[in-house]
Tab-separated table of C-alpha atoms in Angstrom:
chain	number	residue	atom	x	y	z
I	1	MET	CA	0.000	0.000	0.000
I	2	ARG	CA	1.140	3.364	-0.932
I	3	PRO	CA	0.423	6.391	1.342
I	4	THR	CA	-1.475	9.181	-0.252
I	5	HIS	CA	-0.089	12.631	-0.630
I	6	SER	CA	-2.799	14.188	1.560
I	7	GLY	CA	-2.174	11.622	4.315
I	8	LEU	CA	1.531	12.465	4.411
I	9	ALA	CA	0.754	16.186	4.479
I	10	ALA	CA	-1.652	15.728	7.413
I	11	THR	CA	0.900	13.670	9.363
I	12	ALA	CA	3.644	16.206	8.729
I	13	ALA	CA	1.384	19.082	9.816
I	14	GLY	CA	0.439	17.191	12.984
I	15	LEU	CA	4.068	16.532	13.859
I	16	MET	CA	4.930	20.190	13.346
I	17	LEU	CA	2.076	21.376	15.568
I	18	LEU	CA	2.740	18.840	18.346
I	19	PRO	CA	5.558	20.820	20.057
I	20	VAL	CA	3.463	23.997	19.942
I	21	ALA	CA	0.515	22.186	21.495
I	22	LEU	CA	2.676	20.645	24.223
I	23	VAL	CA	4.212	24.012	25.129
I	24	GLY	CA	0.728	25.526	25.255
I	25	CYS	CA	-0.212	22.870	27.811
I	26	GLY	CA	2.884	23.622	29.840
I	27	ILE	CA	4.723	20.465	28.893
I	28	GLY	CA	8.331	20.944	27.938
I	29	ASP	CA	8.402	24.718	28.403
I	30	LYS	CA	11.697	25.340	30.187
I	31	ASP	CA	11.302	29.136	30.090
I	32	GLU	CA	8.126	28.823	32.126
I	33	GLU	CA	10.030	26.976	34.825
I	34	LYS	CA	12.578	29.776	35.009
I	35	SER	CA	10.050	32.620	35.067
I	36	ALA	CA	7.505	31.095	37.446
I	37	PRO	CA	7.575	32.863	40.826
I	38	LYS	CA	8.970	30.572	43.457
I	39	PRO	CA	8.813	31.452	47.106
I	40	ALA	CA	12.332	32.086	48.347
I	41	ARG	CA	11.401	30.922	51.808
I	42	ALA	CA	8.535	29.340	53.650
I	43	PRO	CA	6.105	31.989	54.987
I	44	ALA	CA	7.028	31.350	58.634
I	45	GLU	CA	10.743	31.598	57.883
I	46	GLU	CA	10.239	34.805	55.910
I	47	ALA	CA	8.171	36.320	58.735
I	48	ALA	CA	10.857	35.538	61.303
I	49	THR	CA	13.624	36.870	59.047
I	50	ARG	CA	11.804	40.106	58.190
I	51	SER	CA	10.841	40.654	61.824
I	52	ARG	CA	14.420	40.171	62.967
I	53	GLU	CA	15.664	42.613	60.306
I	54	ARG	CA	13.155	45.326	61.293
I	55	VAL	CA	13.788	45.070	65.015
I	56	GLN	CA	17.573	44.880	64.612
I	57	ALA	CA	17.471	48.003	62.427
I	58	TYR	CA	15.396	49.753	65.126
I	59	LEU	CA	17.820	48.688	67.881
I	60	ASP	CA	20.771	49.877	65.788
I	61	ALA	CA	19.025	53.217	65.217
I	62	MET	CA	18.291	53.536	68.937
I	63	THR	CA	21.933	52.846	69.808
I	64	ALA	CA	23.116	55.389	67.223
I	65	LYS	CA	20.403	57.928	68.209
I	66	ASP	CA	19.279	58.012	64.574
I	67	VAL	CA	15.646	59.077	64.949
I	68	ALA	CA	14.864	58.972	61.207
I	69	ALA	CA	16.202	55.423	60.856
I	70	GLY	CA	14.162	54.326	63.873
I	71	ARG	CA	11.004	55.951	62.545
I	72	SER	CA	11.409	54.216	59.191
I	73	GLN	CA	11.094	50.787	60.865
I	74	LEU	CA	7.653	51.600	62.286
I	75	CYS	CA	4.245	51.133	60.692
I	76	ALA	CA	2.737	54.392	59.413
I	77	LEU	CA	0.104	54.426	62.182
I	78	LEU	CA	2.847	54.798	64.814
I	79	HIS	CA	4.686	57.706	63.162
I	80	ASP	CA	2.754	60.543	64.866
I	81	GLY	CA	3.176	59.068	68.350
I	82	PHE	CA	6.822	58.325	67.658
I	83	ASP	CA	7.410	61.892	66.475
I	84	ARG	CA	5.896	63.253	69.711
I	85	GLY	CA	7.661	60.923	72.136
I	86	ALA	CA	10.848	59.435	70.684
I	87	THR	CA	13.188	62.119	72.004
I	88	GLY	CA	11.098	63.012	75.062
I	89	PRO	CA	12.198	62.257	78.636
I	90	ASN	CA	11.202	58.580	78.426
I	91	GLY	CA	11.545	58.082	74.668
I	92	ASP	CA	13.719	55.435	73.094
I	93	PHE	CA	15.898	58.144	71.540
I	94	ALA	CA	16.161	60.488	74.547
I	95	ASP	CA	19.536	62.233	74.739
I	96	HIS	CA	20.213	61.265	78.364
I	97	PHE	CA	19.823	57.520	77.657
I	98	GLN	CA	22.702	55.481	76.309
I	99	VAL	CA	22.175	51.992	74.912
I	100	PRO	CA	25.427	50.101	75.440
I	101	GLU	CA	23.861	46.767	74.495
I	102	ALA	CA	20.715	45.542	72.745
I	103	ALA	CA	20.072	41.983	71.601
I	104	ILE	CA	17.234	39.962	70.144
I	105	THR	CA	16.513	37.021	72.438
I	106	ASP	CA	13.522	35.285	70.809
I	107	ILE	CA	11.120	35.454	67.869
I	108	ARG	CA	7.758	33.725	67.785
I	109	SER	CA	4.334	34.075	66.242
I	110	GLY	CA	1.805	35.968	68.288
I	111	PRO	CA	-1.856	36.925	67.923
I	112	LEU	CA	-1.043	40.280	66.280
I	113	GLY	CA	2.060	39.300	64.296
I	114	GLN	CA	5.605	38.237	65.019
I	115	GLU	CA	6.698	38.891	68.615
I	116	VAL	CA	10.370	39.779	68.820
I	117	ARG	CA	11.737	39.733	72.353
I	118	VAL	CA	14.772	41.857	73.069
I	119	SER	CA	17.012	42.721	75.966
I	120	VAL	CA	18.083	46.368	76.010
I	121	SER	CA	20.659	47.773	78.415
I	122	VAL	CA	19.880	51.402	79.178
I	123	ALA	CA	22.452	53.552	80.913
I	124	VAL	CA	21.744	56.883	82.564
I	125	GLY	CA	24.907	58.247	84.092
I	126	LYS	CA	26.543	55.428	86.066
I	127	ARG	CA	23.319	53.491	86.428
I	128	THR	CA	22.496	50.687	83.960
I	129	VAL	CA	19.244	48.752	83.721
I	130	VAL	CA	18.380	45.862	81.440
I	131	ARG	CA	14.889	46.243	80.025
I	132	PRO	CA	13.168	43.257	78.408
I	133	LEU	CA	10.898	44.441	75.583
I	134	VAL	CA	8.576	42.848	73.044
I	135	PHE	CA	8.240	44.331	69.570
I	136	THR	CA	5.281	43.250	67.471
I	137	VAL	CA	6.147	43.130	63.785
I	138	THR	CA	3.490	42.734	61.129
I	139	ARG	CA	3.075	42.883	57.409
I	140	ASP	CA	1.748	46.172	56.066
I	141	GLY	CA	0.910	45.578	52.427
I	142	SER	CA	4.000	44.094	50.844
I	143	ASP	CA	6.378	45.386	53.519
I	144	TRP	CA	7.056	44.534	57.158
I	145	CYS	CA	7.016	47.081	59.985
I	146	ILE	CA	7.027	47.372	63.763
I	147	ALA	CA	3.435	47.707	64.946
I	148	GLY	CA	4.070	47.893	68.683
I	149	GLU	CA	6.583	47.980	71.523
I	150	ALA	CA	5.855	46.981	75.110
I	151	PRO	CA	7.655	45.759	78.222
I	152	ASP	CA	8.051	41.983	78.228
I	153	ALA	CA	5.639	40.974	80.984
I	154	THR	CA	7.125	37.455	81.098
I	155	LYS	CA	10.450	38.800	82.427
I	156	VAL	CA	11.469	41.066	85.251
I	157	ALA	CA	14.008	43.831	84.718
I	158	SER	CA	17.442	42.921	85.988
I	159	PRO	CA	18.794	44.763	89.001
I	160	THR	CA	21.429	47.409	88.648
I	161	PRO	CA	24.934	46.788	89.986
I	162	THR	CA	23.758	48.290	93.312
I	163	GLY	CA	21.090	45.583	93.589
I	164	VAL	CA	18.118	47.933	93.269
I	165	VAL	CA	15.506	47.304	90.622
I	166	PRO	CA	14.249	50.678	89.405
I	167	SER	CA	10.549	51.342	89.136
I	168	PRO	CA	8.979	51.519	85.649
I	169	ALA	CA	8.885	55.319	86.010
I	170	SER	CA	12.674	55.561	86.336
């Protein structure tokens, strides 16, 4: 049996269209594999990493007394309050406070976002107090920001070298 000319033409056309059809279905398209968005990290890992970065940047700004850098780590809703109190008598950036040491001690998920626990040494004159704090970091659109700062109620402030634990007002 001899194949007909139209049969050969149909087979050839089908073979030529097969790769196009397979690529259209996503089979064999290597460019698609390269361009498809792949998460760089698992969501929990990304949240912990971004939270650590934001809080560390805030602690670095506090140590350097860089008010603008500290403000930039906060969510927009906190900017007005920060502007009013950051350099005030009890503000994080007050001139009479020195921050000889600040360290992140723990990061975990909380009801309002990532809770980043820190230990901050605050020196006023010859007196130094270690203050445990909790920063709440959350996602604001596509970015991460600090949404809150509070004393860490699970820890008690360490005593000063004289053995006296200052009151929260000091």
